[in-house]
mmCIF file of C-alpha atoms in Angstrom:
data_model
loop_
_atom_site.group_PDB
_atom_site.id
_atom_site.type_symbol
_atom_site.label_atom_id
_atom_site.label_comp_id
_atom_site.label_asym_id
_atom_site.label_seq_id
_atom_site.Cartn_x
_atom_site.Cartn_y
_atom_site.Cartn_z
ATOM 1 C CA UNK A 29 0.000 0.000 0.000
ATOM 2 C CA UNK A 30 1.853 3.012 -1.326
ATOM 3 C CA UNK A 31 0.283 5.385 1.608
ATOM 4 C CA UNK A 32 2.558 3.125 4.566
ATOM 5 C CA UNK A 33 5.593 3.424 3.529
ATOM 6 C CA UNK A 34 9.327 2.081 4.606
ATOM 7 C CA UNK A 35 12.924 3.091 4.428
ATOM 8 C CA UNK A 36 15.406 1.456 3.375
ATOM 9 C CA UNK A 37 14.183 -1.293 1.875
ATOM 10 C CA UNK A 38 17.253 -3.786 2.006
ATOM 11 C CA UNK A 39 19.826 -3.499 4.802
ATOM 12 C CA UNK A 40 22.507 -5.529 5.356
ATOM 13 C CA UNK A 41 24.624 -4.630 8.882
ATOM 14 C CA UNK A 42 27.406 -6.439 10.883
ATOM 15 C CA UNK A 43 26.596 -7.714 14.391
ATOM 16 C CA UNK A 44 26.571 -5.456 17.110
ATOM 17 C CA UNK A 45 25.166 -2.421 14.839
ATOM 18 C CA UNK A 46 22.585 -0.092 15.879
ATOM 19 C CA UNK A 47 20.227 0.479 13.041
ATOM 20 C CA UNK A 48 16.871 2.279 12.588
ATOM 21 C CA UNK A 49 13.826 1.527 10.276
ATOM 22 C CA UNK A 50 11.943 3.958 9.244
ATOM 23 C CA UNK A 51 7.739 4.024 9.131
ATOM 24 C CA UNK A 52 5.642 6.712 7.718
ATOM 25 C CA UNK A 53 2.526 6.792 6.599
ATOM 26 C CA UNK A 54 -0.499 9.108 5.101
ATOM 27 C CA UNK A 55 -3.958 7.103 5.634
ATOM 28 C CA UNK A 56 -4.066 9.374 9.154
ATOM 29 C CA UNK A 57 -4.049 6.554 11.164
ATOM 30 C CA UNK A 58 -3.702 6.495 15.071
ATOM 31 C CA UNK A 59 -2.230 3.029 15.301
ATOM 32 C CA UNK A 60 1.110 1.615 13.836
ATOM 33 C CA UNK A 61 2.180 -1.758 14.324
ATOM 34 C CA UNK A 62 5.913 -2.949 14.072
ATOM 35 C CA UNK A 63 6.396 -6.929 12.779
ATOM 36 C CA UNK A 64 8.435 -9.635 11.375
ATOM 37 C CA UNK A 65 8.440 -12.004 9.029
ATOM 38 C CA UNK A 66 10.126 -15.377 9.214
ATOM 39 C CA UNK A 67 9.550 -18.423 6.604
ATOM 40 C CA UNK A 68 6.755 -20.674 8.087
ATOM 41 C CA UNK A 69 5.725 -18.377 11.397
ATOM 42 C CA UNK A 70 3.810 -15.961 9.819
ATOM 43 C CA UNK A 71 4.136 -12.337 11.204
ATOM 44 C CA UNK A 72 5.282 -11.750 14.657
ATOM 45 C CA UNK A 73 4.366 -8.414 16.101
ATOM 46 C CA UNK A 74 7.745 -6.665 17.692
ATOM 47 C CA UNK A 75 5.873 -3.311 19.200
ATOM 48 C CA UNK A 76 2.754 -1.085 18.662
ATOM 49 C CA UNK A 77 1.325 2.445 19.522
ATOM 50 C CA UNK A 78 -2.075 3.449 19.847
ATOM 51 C CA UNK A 79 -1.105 6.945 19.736
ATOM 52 C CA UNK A 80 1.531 9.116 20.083
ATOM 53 C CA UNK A 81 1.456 8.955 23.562
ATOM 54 C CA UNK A 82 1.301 5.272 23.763
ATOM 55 C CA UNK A 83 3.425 2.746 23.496
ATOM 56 C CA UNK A 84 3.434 -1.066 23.747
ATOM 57 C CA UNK A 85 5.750 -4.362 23.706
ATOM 58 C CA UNK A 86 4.416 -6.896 21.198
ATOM 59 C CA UNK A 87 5.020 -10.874 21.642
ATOM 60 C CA UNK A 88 9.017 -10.495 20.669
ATOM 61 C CA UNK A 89 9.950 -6.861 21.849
ATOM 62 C CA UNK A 90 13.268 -8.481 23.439
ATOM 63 C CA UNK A 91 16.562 -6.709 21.565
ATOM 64 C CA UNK A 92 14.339 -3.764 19.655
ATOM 65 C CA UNK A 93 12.785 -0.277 20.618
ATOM 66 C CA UNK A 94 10.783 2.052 18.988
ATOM 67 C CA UNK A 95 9.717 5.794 18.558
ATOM 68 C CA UNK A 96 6.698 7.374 18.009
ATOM 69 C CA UNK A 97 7.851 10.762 16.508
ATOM 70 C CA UNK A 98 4.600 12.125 15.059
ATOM 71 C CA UNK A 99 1.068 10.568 14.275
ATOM 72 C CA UNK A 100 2.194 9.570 10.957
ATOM 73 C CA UNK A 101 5.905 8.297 11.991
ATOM 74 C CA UNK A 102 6.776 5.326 14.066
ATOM 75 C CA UNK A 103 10.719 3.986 13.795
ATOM 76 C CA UNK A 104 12.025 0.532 14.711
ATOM 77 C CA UNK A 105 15.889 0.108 16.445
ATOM 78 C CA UNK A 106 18.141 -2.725 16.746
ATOM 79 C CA UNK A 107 19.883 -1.468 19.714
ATOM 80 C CA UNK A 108 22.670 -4.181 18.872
ATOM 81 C CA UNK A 109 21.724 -6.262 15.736
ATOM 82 C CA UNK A 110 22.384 -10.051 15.970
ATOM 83 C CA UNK A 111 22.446 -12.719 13.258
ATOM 84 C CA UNK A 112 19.170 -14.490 14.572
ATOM 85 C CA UNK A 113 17.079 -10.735 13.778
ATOM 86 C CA UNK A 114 17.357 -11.056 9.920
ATOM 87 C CA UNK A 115 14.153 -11.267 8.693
ATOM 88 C CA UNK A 116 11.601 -9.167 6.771
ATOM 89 C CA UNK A 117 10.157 -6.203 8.726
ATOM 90 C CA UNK A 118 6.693 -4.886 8.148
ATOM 91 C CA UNK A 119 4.968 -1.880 9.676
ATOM 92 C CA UNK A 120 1.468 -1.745 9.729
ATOM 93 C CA UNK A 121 -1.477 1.186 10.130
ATOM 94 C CA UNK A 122 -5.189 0.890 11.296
ATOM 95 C CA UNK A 123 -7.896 3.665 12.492
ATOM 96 C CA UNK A 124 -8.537 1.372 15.575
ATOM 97 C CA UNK A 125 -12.339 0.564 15.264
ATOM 98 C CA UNK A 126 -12.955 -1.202 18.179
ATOM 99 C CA UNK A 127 -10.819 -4.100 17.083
ATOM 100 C CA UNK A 128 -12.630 -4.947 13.869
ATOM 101 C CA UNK A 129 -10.362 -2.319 12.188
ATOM 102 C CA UNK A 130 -8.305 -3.330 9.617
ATOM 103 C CA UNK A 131 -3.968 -3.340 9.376
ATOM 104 C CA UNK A 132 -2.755 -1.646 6.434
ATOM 105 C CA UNK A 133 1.077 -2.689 5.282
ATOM 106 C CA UNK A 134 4.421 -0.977 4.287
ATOM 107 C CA UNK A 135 6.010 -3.012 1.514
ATOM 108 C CA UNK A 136 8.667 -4.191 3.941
ATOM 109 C CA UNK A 137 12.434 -4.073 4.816
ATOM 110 C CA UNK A 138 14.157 -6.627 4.235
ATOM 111 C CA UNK A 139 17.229 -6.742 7.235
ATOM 112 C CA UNK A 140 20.199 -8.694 6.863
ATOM 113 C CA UNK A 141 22.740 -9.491 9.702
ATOM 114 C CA UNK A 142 25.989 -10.471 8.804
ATOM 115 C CA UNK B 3 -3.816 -19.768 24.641
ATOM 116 C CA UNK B 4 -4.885 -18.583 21.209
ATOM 117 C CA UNK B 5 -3.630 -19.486 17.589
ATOM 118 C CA UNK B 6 -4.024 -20.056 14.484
ATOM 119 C CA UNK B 7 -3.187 -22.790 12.039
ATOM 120 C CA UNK B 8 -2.397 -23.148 8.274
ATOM 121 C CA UNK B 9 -2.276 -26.540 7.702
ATOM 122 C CA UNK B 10 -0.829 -26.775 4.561
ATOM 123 C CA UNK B 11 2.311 -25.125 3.453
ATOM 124 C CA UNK B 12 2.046 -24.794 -0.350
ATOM 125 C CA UNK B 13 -1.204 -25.906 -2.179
ATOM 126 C CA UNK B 14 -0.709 -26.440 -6.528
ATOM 127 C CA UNK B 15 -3.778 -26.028 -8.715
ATOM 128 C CA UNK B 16 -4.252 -25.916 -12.125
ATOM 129 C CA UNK B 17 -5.777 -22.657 -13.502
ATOM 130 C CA UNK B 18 -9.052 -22.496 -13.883
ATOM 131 C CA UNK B 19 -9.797 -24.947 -11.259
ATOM 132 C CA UNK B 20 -11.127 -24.167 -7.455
ATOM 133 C CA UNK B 21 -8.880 -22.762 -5.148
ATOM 134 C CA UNK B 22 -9.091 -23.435 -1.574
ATOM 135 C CA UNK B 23 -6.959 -22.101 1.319
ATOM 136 C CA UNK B 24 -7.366 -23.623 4.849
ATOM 137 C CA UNK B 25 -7.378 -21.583 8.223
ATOM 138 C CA UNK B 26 -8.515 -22.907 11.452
ATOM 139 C CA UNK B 27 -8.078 -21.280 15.337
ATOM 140 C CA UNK B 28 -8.434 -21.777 18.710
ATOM 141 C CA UNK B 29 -10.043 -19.962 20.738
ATOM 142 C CA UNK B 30 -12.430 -18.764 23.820
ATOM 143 C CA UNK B 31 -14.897 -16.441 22.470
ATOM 144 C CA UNK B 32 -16.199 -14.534 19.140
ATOM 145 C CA UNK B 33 -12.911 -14.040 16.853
ATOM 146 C CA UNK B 34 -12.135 -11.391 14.085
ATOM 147 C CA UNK B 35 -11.056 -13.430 10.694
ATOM 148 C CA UNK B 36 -8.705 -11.677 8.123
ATOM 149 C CA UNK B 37 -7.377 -13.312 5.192
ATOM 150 C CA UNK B 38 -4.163 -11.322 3.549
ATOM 151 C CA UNK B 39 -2.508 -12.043 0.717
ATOM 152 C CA UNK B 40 1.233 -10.770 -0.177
ATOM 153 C CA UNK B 41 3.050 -10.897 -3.504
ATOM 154 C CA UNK B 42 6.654 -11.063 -4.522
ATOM 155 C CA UNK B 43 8.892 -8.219 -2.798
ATOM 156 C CA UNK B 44 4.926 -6.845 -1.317
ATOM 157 C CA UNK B 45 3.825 -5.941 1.648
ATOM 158 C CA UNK B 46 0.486 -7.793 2.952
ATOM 159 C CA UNK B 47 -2.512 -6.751 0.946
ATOM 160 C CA UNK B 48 -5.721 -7.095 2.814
ATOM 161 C CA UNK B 49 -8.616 -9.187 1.057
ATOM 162 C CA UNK B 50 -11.726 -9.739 3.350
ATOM 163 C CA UNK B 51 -12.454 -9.764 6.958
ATOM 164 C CA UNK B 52 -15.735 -11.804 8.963
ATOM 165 C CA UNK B 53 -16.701 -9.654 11.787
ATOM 166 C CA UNK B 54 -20.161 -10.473 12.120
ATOM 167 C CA UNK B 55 -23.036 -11.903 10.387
ATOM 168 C CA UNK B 56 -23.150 -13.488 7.302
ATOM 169 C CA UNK B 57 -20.773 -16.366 7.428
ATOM 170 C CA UNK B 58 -19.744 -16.352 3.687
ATOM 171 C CA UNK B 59 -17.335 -13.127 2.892
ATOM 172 C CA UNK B 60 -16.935 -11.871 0.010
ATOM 173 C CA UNK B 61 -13.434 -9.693 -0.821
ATOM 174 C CA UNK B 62 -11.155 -8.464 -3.306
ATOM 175 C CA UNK B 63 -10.095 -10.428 -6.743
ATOM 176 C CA UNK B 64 -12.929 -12.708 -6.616
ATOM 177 C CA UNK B 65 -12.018 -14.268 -3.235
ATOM 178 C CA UNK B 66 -14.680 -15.311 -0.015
ATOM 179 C CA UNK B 67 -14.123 -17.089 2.394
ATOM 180 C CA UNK B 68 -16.635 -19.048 4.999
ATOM 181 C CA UNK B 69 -16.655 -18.458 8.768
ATOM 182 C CA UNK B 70 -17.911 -22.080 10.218
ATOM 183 C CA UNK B 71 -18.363 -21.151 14.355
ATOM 184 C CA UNK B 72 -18.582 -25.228 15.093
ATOM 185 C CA UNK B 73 -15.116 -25.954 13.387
ATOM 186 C CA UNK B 74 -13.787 -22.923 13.922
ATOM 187 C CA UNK B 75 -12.664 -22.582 10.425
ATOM 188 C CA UNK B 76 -11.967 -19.719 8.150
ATOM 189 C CA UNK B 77 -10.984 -21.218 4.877
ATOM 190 C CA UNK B 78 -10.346 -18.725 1.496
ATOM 191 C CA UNK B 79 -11.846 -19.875 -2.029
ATOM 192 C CA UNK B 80 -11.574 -19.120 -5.321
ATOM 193 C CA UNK B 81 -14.168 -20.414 -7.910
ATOM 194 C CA UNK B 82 -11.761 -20.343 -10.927
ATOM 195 C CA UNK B 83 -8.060 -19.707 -10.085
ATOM 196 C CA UNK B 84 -5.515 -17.782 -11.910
ATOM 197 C CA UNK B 85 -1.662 -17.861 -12.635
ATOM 198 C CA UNK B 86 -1.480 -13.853 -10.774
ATOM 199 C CA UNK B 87 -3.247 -15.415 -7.681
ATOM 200 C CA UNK B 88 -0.009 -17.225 -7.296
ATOM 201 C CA UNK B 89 1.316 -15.895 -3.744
ATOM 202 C CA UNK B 90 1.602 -16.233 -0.104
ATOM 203 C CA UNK B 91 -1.826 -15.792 1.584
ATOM 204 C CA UNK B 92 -2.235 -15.495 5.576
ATOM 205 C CA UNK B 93 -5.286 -16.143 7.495
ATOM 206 C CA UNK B 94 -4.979 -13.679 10.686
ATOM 207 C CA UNK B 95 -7.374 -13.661 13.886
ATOM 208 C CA UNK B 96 -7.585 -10.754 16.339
ATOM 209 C CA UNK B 97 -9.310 -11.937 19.863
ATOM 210 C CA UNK B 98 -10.870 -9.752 21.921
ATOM 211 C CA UNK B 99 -9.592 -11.612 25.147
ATOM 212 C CA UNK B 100 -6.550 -11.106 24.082
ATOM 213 C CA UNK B 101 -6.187 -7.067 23.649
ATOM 214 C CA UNK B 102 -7.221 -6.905 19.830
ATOM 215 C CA UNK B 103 -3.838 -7.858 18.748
ATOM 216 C CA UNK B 104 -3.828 -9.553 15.468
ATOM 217 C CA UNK B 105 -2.090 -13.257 15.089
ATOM 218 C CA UNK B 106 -0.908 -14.594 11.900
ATOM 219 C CA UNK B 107 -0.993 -18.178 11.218
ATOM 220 C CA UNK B 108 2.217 -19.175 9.372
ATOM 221 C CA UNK B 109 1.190 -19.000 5.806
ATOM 222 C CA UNK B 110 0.266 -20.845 2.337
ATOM 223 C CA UNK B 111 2.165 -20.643 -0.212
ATOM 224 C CA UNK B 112 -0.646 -20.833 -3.766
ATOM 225 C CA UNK B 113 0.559 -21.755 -7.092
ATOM 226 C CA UNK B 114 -1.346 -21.925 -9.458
ATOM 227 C CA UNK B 115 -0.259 -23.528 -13.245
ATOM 228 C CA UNK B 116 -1.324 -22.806 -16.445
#
């Protein structure tokens, strides 16, 4: 969906690097949603904000933080990347209507760790 | 706990055929059913969501899906497949119990042959 969209697209980093990804989006969305991808588990969700104010620790939040900078921004760090973190990395948007809402996806970063 | 299952990793089918997609969960409770699909180098494109009512869905590209309460199932179909539906589709449930968060099940990989 071209209005969620994610920067960079590839990375490939060493162990023990601190990266960012990037999130933005223009649907005017309150919620953003931080997951991964790994073949055979489906999406796993890292971390999520309601609103700017809010944040939350997903199912795997262990090794990663985030940043809610602005309504329509929400960045993902790798305070110290490890091999076991490369995956695919989605962020996600929805309006939040009382849980029936529907996520909205970036096209994805694909994350290396050498 | 709750979850969801794909139980079949890839599924073949000859174009033109029917396609079907199985989903099933576990749960306490009235779910939220999502079915996304996601294409080469994509992010997750939503296709149809059961909420309430009606148990047959009907989505994007031609797809529904059928909401059956007694095995709680969720599968996707396709009257008459084609090559472009060829992709990785997820079947996604969000519990109220459980915060609204979304879980994925771990994916099914569709191709379908000319």
């Amino acid at each position: 969906d071209a209005d969620v969209t994610q920067t960079p697209r590839n990375r490939i980093t060493k162990t023990g690097k601190r990266i960012m990804l990037e999130c933005s989006q223009t649907k005017g969305h309150d919620r953003m949603y931080w997951y991964r991808q790994d073949p055979g588990l489906g999406l796993r969700l890292i971390y999520y904000s309601f609103d700017v104010k809010d944040i939350n620790k997903g199912e795997i939040s262990d090794g990663y933080s985030v940043s809610r900078q602005a309504q329509a921004k929400f960045s993902l760090s790798l305070e110290s990347a490890i091999p076991n973190q490369t995956a695919l990395y989605f962020c996600a948007t929805s309006a939040g209507l009382a849980g029936t809402d529907t996520q909205y996806f970036g096209p994805g970063t694909r994350l290396t760790v050498l | 706990a709750q979850s969801v299952a794909q139980p079949e990793d890839q599924v073949n089918v000859a174009e033109g055929n029917p396609l079907t997609v199985k989903c099933t969960y576990s749960v306490s409770g009235n779910p939220y059913l999502f079915w996304y699909v996601q294409y080469p180098n994509r992010g997750l494109q939503f296709l149809l969501k059961y909420i309430t009512g009606d148990n047959l869905v009907k989505g994007s590209y031609g797809f529904e899906a059928e909401f059956n309460k007694s095995q709680t199932s969720f599968h996707l179909k396709k009257p008459s497949a084609l090559v472009s539906d060829s992709a990785l589709y997820f079947c996604a449930v969000r519990f109220q119990a459980a915060g609204n968060k979304l879980t994925f099940g771990g994916g099914t990989r569709v191709l379908v042959k000319p």
